[in-house]
Amino acid sequence: MEQAQTEIDYFIVDTAPTLLVTDTLLISQYADLTLSVSRARFSDKRLIEFSKNLNSSKKLYNMANVLNEIGLGKFRNYNYGHGYGLKE
């Protein structure tokens, strides 16, 4: 990885969920950022707590959570102060 860093700006490593295997924890020391991706209406909400514990115990560094496939249906009529409303 050190040699490749001289030629590559960003590495993105997609690993298995941390509950299933320890791969993510083993390589986390090399990561500048860890993203935890959850799918709305499918991922168990308790996994967010597990994710928070990994961050607070410093097992994963600089952590962020991404919630995908949320849809805009509920937010369609909201105006966020930007002079426009969201549309699907």
Short mmCIF file of N, CA, C and O in Angstrom, two decimals:
data_model
loop_
_atom_site.label_atom_id
_atom_site.label_comp_id
_atom_site.label_asym_id
_atom_site.label_seq_id
_atom_site.Cartn_x
_atom_site.Cartn_y
_atom_site.Cartn_z
N MET A 1 0.82 -1.19 0.00
CA MET A 1 0.00 0.00 0.00
C MET A 1 0.87 1.26 0.00
O MET A 1 0.52 2.23 -0.65
N GLU A 2 1.98 1.22 0.73
CA GLU A 2 2.85 2.39 0.78
C GLU A 2 3.41 2.73 -0.59
O GLU A 2 3.47 3.90 -0.97
N GLN A 3 3.81 1.73 -1.34
CA GLN A 3 4.34 1.96 -2.68
C GLN A 3 3.24 2.50 -3.60
O GLN A 3 3.49 3.43 -4.37
N ALA A 4 2.06 1.94 -3.52
CA ALA A 4 0.96 2.39 -4.38
C ALA A 4 0.53 3.81 -4.06
O ALA A 4 0.06 4.54 -4.94
N GLN A 5 0.70 4.24 -2.82
CA GLN A 5 0.30 5.60 -2.43
C GLN A 5 1.07 6.67 -3.18
O GLN A 5 0.61 7.79 -3.31
N THR A 6 2.22 6.34 -3.69
CA THR A 6 2.98 7.31 -4.46
C THR A 6 2.35 7.56 -5.83
O THR A 6 2.61 8.57 -6.46
N GLU A 7 1.52 6.61 -6.28
CA GLU A 7 0.90 6.72 -7.60
C GLU A 7 -0.61 6.91 -7.56
O GLU A 7 -1.21 7.35 -8.53
N ILE A 8 -1.24 6.57 -6.45
CA ILE A 8 -2.71 6.60 -6.34
C ILE A 8 -3.11 7.55 -5.22
O ILE A 8 -2.56 7.50 -4.12
N ASP A 9 -4.09 8.41 -5.50
CA ASP A 9 -4.53 9.38 -4.50
C ASP A 9 -5.46 8.79 -3.46
O ASP A 9 -5.37 9.11 -2.28
N TYR A 10 -6.38 7.92 -3.89
CA TYR A 10 -7.39 7.38 -2.98
C TYR A 10 -7.54 5.88 -3.17
O TYR A 10 -7.62 5.40 -4.29
N PHE A 11 -7.62 5.16 -2.07
CA PHE A 11 -7.97 3.75 -2.07
C PHE A 11 -9.36 3.64 -1.48
O PHE A 11 -9.65 4.23 -0.44
N ILE A 12 -10.21 2.88 -2.11
CA ILE A 12 -11.52 2.58 -1.55
C ILE A 12 -11.59 1.07 -1.41
O ILE A 12 -11.46 0.33 -2.39
N VAL A 13 -11.75 0.61 -0.18
CA VAL A 13 -11.79 -0.82 0.09
C VAL A 13 -13.18 -1.15 0.61
O VAL A 13 -13.62 -0.62 1.63
N ASP A 14 -13.87 -2.02 -0.10
CA ASP A 14 -15.20 -2.46 0.30
C ASP A 14 -15.04 -3.77 1.05
O ASP A 14 -14.58 -4.77 0.50
N THR A 15 -15.39 -3.76 2.34
CA THR A 15 -15.22 -4.95 3.15
C THR A 15 -16.57 -5.49 3.61
O THR A 15 -17.59 -4.82 3.51
N ALA A 16 -16.54 -6.69 4.13
CA ALA A 16 -17.76 -7.31 4.67
C ALA A 16 -18.19 -6.57 5.93
O ALA A 16 -17.38 -5.88 6.57
N PRO A 17 -19.45 -6.70 6.30
CA PRO A 17 -19.92 -6.06 7.55
C PRO A 17 -19.09 -6.50 8.75
O PRO A 17 -18.69 -7.66 8.86
N THR A 18 -18.83 -5.58 9.66
CA THR A 18 -17.97 -5.86 10.80
C THR A 18 -18.55 -6.91 11.74
O THR A 18 -17.81 -7.54 12.48
N LEU A 19 -19.84 -7.11 11.72
CA LEU A 19 -20.42 -8.15 12.58
C LEU A 19 -20.12 -9.55 12.06
O LEU A 19 -20.09 -10.50 12.82
N LEU A 20 -19.94 -9.70 10.76
CA LEU A 20 -19.75 -11.02 10.17
C LEU A 20 -18.31 -11.49 10.19
O LEU A 20 -18.04 -12.66 10.47
N VAL A 21 -17.38 -10.62 9.85
CA VAL A 21 -15.96 -10.98 9.80
C VAL A 21 -15.14 -9.82 10.36
O VAL A 21 -15.60 -8.69 10.45
N THR A 22 -13.90 -10.10 10.69
CA THR A 22 -13.04 -9.07 11.29
C THR A 22 -12.16 -8.34 10.29
O THR A 22 -11.32 -7.54 10.69
N ASP A 23 -12.33 -8.60 9.00
CA ASP A 23 -11.47 -7.97 7.98
C ASP A 23 -11.39 -6.46 8.14
O ASP A 23 -10.32 -5.87 8.05
N THR A 24 -12.53 -5.83 8.32
CA THR A 24 -12.57 -4.38 8.45
C THR A 24 -11.73 -3.91 9.62
O THR A 24 -10.98 -2.94 9.51
N LEU A 25 -11.85 -4.58 10.75
CA LEU A 25 -11.08 -4.18 11.93
C LEU A 25 -9.58 -4.41 11.73
O LEU A 25 -8.76 -3.63 12.22
N LEU A 26 -9.23 -5.44 10.99
CA LEU A 26 -7.81 -5.73 10.75
C LEU A 26 -7.14 -4.69 9.87
O LEU A 26 -5.96 -4.38 10.06
N ILE A 27 -7.85 -4.14 8.90
CA ILE A 27 -7.23 -3.16 8.01
C ILE A 27 -7.56 -1.72 8.39
O ILE A 27 -7.08 -0.79 7.77
N SER A 28 -8.35 -1.52 9.43
CA SER A 28 -8.79 -0.17 9.80
C SER A 28 -7.63 0.75 10.18
O SER A 28 -7.73 1.96 10.01
N GLN A 29 -6.54 0.20 10.63
CA GLN A 29 -5.39 1.03 11.00
C GLN A 29 -4.81 1.78 9.80
O GLN A 29 -4.11 2.77 9.96
N TYR A 30 -5.11 1.32 8.60
CA TYR A 30 -4.61 1.96 7.39
C TYR A 30 -5.60 2.96 6.80
O TYR A 30 -5.29 3.64 5.83
N ALA A 31 -6.78 3.05 7.38
CA ALA A 31 -7.84 3.88 6.81
C ALA A 31 -7.80 5.30 7.36
O ALA A 31 -7.59 5.52 8.54
N ASP A 32 -8.03 6.26 6.47
CA ASP A 32 -8.19 7.65 6.88
C ASP A 32 -9.64 7.94 7.22
O ASP A 32 -9.94 8.89 7.93
N LEU A 33 -10.54 7.14 6.68
CA LEU A 33 -11.97 7.34 6.86
C LEU A 33 -12.67 6.00 6.77
O LEU A 33 -12.30 5.15 5.97
N THR A 34 -13.68 5.81 7.61
CA THR A 34 -14.49 4.60 7.55
C THR A 34 -15.94 5.00 7.35
O THR A 34 -16.47 5.82 8.09
N LEU A 35 -16.57 4.44 6.33
CA LEU A 35 -17.99 4.68 6.07
C LEU A 35 -18.77 3.42 6.43
O LEU A 35 -18.42 2.34 5.99
N SER A 36 -19.82 3.61 7.20
CA SER A 36 -20.73 2.52 7.50
C SER A 36 -22.00 2.77 6.69
O SER A 36 -22.66 3.78 6.89
N VAL A 37 -22.31 1.88 5.77
CA VAL A 37 -23.44 2.08 4.87
C VAL A 37 -24.60 1.19 5.30
O VAL A 37 -24.43 -0.02 5.49
N SER A 38 -25.77 1.80 5.48
CA SER A 38 -26.98 1.08 5.85
C SER A 38 -28.06 1.35 4.81
O SER A 38 -28.10 2.42 4.22
N ARG A 39 -28.94 0.39 4.65
CA ARG A 39 -30.03 0.53 3.69
C ARG A 39 -31.33 0.75 4.45
O ARG A 39 -31.70 -0.05 5.31
N ALA A 40 -32.02 1.84 4.13
CA ALA A 40 -33.27 2.17 4.80
C ALA A 40 -34.27 1.03 4.64
O ALA A 40 -34.35 0.41 3.59
N ARG A 41 -34.99 0.75 5.67
CA ARG A 41 -36.04 -0.27 5.74
C ARG A 41 -35.53 -1.70 5.65
O ARG A 41 -36.31 -2.63 5.65
N PHE A 42 -34.21 -1.91 5.55
CA PHE A 42 -33.66 -3.26 5.49
C PHE A 42 -32.62 -3.52 6.58
O PHE A 42 -32.58 -4.60 7.15
N SER A 43 -31.76 -2.54 6.86
CA SER A 43 -30.71 -2.72 7.86
C SER A 43 -31.31 -2.62 9.26
O SER A 43 -32.18 -1.78 9.51
N ASP A 44 -30.84 -3.45 10.15
CA ASP A 44 -31.29 -3.43 11.53
C ASP A 44 -30.78 -2.17 12.22
O ASP A 44 -29.58 -1.87 12.19
N LYS A 45 -31.66 -1.41 12.84
CA LYS A 45 -31.29 -0.14 13.47
C LYS A 45 -30.28 -0.34 14.60
O LYS A 45 -29.52 0.57 14.91
N ARG A 46 -30.24 -1.50 15.19
CA ARG A 46 -29.28 -1.76 16.28
C ARG A 46 -27.84 -1.74 15.77
O ARG A 46 -26.90 -1.56 16.54
N LEU A 47 -27.65 -1.92 14.46
CA LEU A 47 -26.30 -1.89 13.90
C LEU A 47 -25.67 -0.51 14.03
O LEU A 47 -24.45 -0.38 14.10
N ILE A 48 -26.49 0.52 14.07
CA ILE A 48 -25.97 1.88 14.25
C ILE A 48 -25.29 2.00 15.61
O ILE A 48 -24.22 2.59 15.74
N GLU A 49 -25.88 1.40 16.63
CA GLU A 49 -25.28 1.41 17.97
C GLU A 49 -23.95 0.67 17.97
O GLU A 49 -22.97 1.11 18.57
N PHE A 50 -23.89 -0.45 17.28
CA PHE A 50 -22.64 -1.21 17.15
C PHE A 50 -21.57 -0.36 16.47
O PHE A 50 -20.42 -0.31 16.90
N SER A 51 -21.98 0.34 15.44
CA SER A 51 -21.09 1.22 14.70
C SER A 51 -20.57 2.35 15.60
O SER A 51 -19.39 2.68 15.59
N LYS A 52 -21.46 2.93 16.38
CA LYS A 52 -21.06 4.00 17.31
C LYS A 52 -20.06 3.49 18.34
O LYS A 52 -19.10 4.18 18.69
N ASN A 53 -20.25 2.27 18.81
CA ASN A 53 -19.32 1.69 19.79
C ASN A 53 -17.94 1.46 19.19
O ASN A 53 -16.93 1.66 19.85
N LEU A 54 -17.90 1.02 17.94
CA LEU A 54 -16.60 0.85 17.28
C LEU A 54 -15.87 2.17 17.15
O LEU A 54 -14.65 2.24 17.30
N ASN A 55 -16.61 3.24 16.90
CA ASN A 55 -16.01 4.56 16.78
C ASN A 55 -15.54 5.07 18.14
O ASN A 55 -14.40 5.52 18.28
N SER A 56 -16.38 4.98 19.15
CA SER A 56 -16.01 5.51 20.47
C SER A 56 -14.88 4.72 21.12
O SER A 56 -14.10 5.26 21.90
N SER A 57 -14.77 3.43 20.81
CA SER A 57 -13.68 2.61 21.35
C SER A 57 -12.41 2.72 20.51
O SER A 57 -11.43 2.03 20.77
N LYS A 58 -12.45 3.56 19.47
CA LYS A 58 -11.31 3.80 18.58
C LYS A 58 -10.88 2.57 17.79
O LYS A 58 -9.74 2.46 17.36
N LYS A 59 -11.80 1.63 17.59
CA LYS A 59 -11.50 0.47 16.75
C LYS A 59 -11.62 0.84 15.28
O LYS A 59 -10.98 0.24 14.42
N LEU A 60 -12.46 1.81 14.98
CA LEU A 60 -12.58 2.38 13.64
C LEU A 60 -12.43 3.89 13.79
O LEU A 60 -13.02 4.49 14.69
N TYR A 61 -11.67 4.50 12.90
CA TYR A 61 -11.34 5.91 13.03
C TYR A 61 -12.12 6.76 12.03
O TYR A 61 -12.48 6.31 10.96
N ASN A 62 -12.34 8.02 12.42
CA ASN A 62 -12.93 9.00 11.52
C ASN A 62 -14.14 8.41 10.79
O ASN A 62 -14.16 8.31 9.58
N MET A 63 -15.12 8.03 11.57
CA MET A 63 -16.24 7.26 11.05
C MET A 63 -17.42 8.13 10.65
O MET A 63 -17.72 9.14 11.27
N ALA A 64 -18.09 7.72 9.57
CA ALA A 64 -19.30 8.39 9.11
C ALA A 64 -20.31 7.31 8.73
O ALA A 64 -19.94 6.21 8.34
N ASN A 65 -21.58 7.64 8.87
CA ASN A 65 -22.66 6.72 8.51
C ASN A 65 -23.39 7.24 7.29
O ASN A 65 -23.66 8.43 7.19
N VAL A 66 -23.71 6.32 6.38
CA VAL A 66 -24.46 6.65 5.18
C VAL A 66 -25.74 5.83 5.20
O VAL A 66 -25.70 4.61 5.37
N LEU A 67 -26.87 6.50 5.05
CA LEU A 67 -28.16 5.82 4.95
C LEU A 67 -28.63 5.96 3.52
O LEU A 67 -28.94 7.06 3.06
N ASN A 68 -28.66 4.85 2.79
CA ASN A 68 -29.03 4.94 1.38
C ASN A 68 -30.45 4.41 1.15
O ASN A 68 -31.04 3.79 2.02
N GLU A 69 -30.96 4.71 -0.01
CA GLU A 69 -32.28 4.30 -0.47
C GLU A 69 -33.40 4.80 0.46
O GLU A 69 -34.36 4.11 0.73
N ILE A 70 -33.25 6.03 0.92
CA ILE A 70 -34.26 6.59 1.81
C ILE A 70 -35.47 7.10 1.03
O ILE A 70 -36.58 7.09 1.54
N GLY A 71 -35.28 7.56 -0.19
CA GLY A 71 -36.39 8.09 -0.99
C GLY A 71 -36.73 9.51 -0.55
O GLY A 71 -36.41 9.93 0.56
N LEU A 72 -37.35 10.24 -1.41
CA LEU A 72 -37.67 11.63 -1.11
C LEU A 72 -39.16 11.85 -0.86
O LEU A 72 -39.58 12.97 -0.62
N GLY A 73 -39.96 10.82 -0.90
CA GLY A 73 -41.41 10.96 -0.76
C GLY A 73 -41.83 11.77 0.45
O GLY A 73 -42.66 12.67 0.37
N LYS A 74 -41.25 11.52 1.61
CA LYS A 74 -41.63 12.23 2.84
C LYS A 74 -41.15 13.68 2.83
O LYS A 74 -41.69 14.52 3.53
N PHE A 75 -40.12 13.98 2.08
CA PHE A 75 -39.50 15.29 2.13
C PHE A 75 -39.88 16.19 0.96
O PHE A 75 -39.42 17.30 0.85
N ARG A 76 -40.71 15.71 0.08
CA ARG A 76 -41.04 16.42 -1.15
C ARG A 76 -41.53 17.84 -0.90
O ARG A 76 -41.19 18.75 -1.62
N ASN A 77 -42.34 18.06 0.12
CA ASN A 77 -42.95 19.37 0.35
C ASN A 77 -42.15 20.26 1.29
O ASN A 77 -42.60 21.35 1.62
N TYR A 78 -41.00 19.83 1.74
CA TYR A 78 -40.20 20.64 2.66
C TYR A 78 -39.33 21.63 1.89
O TYR A 78 -38.85 21.35 0.81
N ASN A 79 -39.10 22.77 2.48
CA ASN A 79 -38.19 23.77 1.94
C ASN A 79 -37.09 23.94 2.98
O ASN A 79 -37.37 24.25 4.12
N TYR A 80 -35.87 23.72 2.60
CA TYR A 80 -34.75 23.77 3.53
C TYR A 80 -34.06 25.13 3.57
O TYR A 80 -32.90 25.22 3.92
N GLY A 81 -34.75 26.19 3.21
CA GLY A 81 -34.16 27.51 3.29
C GLY A 81 -33.25 27.84 2.12
O GLY A 81 -32.52 28.81 2.16
N HIS A 82 -33.27 27.04 1.09
CA HIS A 82 -32.41 27.29 -0.06
C HIS A 82 -33.21 27.91 -1.22
O HIS A 82 -32.68 28.02 -2.31
N GLY A 83 -34.48 28.22 -0.98
CA GLY A 83 -35.27 28.82 -2.03
C GLY A 83 -35.90 27.82 -2.97
O GLY A 83 -36.44 28.16 -3.99
N TYR A 84 -35.84 26.53 -2.59
CA TYR A 84 -36.48 25.52 -3.44
C TYR A 84 -36.88 24.34 -2.58
O TYR A 84 -36.37 24.15 -1.50
N GLY A 85 -37.81 23.59 -3.05
CA GLY A 85 -38.25 22.37 -2.36
C GLY A 85 -37.70 21.16 -3.10
O GLY A 85 -37.36 21.24 -4.28
N LEU A 86 -37.61 20.05 -2.43
CA LEU A 86 -37.13 18.83 -3.05
C LEU A 86 -38.22 18.20 -3.88
O LEU A 86 -39.38 18.21 -3.51
N LYS A 87 -37.86 17.61 -4.98
CA LYS A 87 -38.81 16.92 -5.85
C LYS A 87 -38.24 15.57 -6.21
O LYS A 87 -37.04 15.41 -6.32
N GLU A 88 -39.10 14.60 -6.40
CA GLU A 88 -38.64 13.27 -6.82
C GLU A 88 -38.34 13.27 -8.30
O GLU A 88 -38.87 13.96 -9.08
#
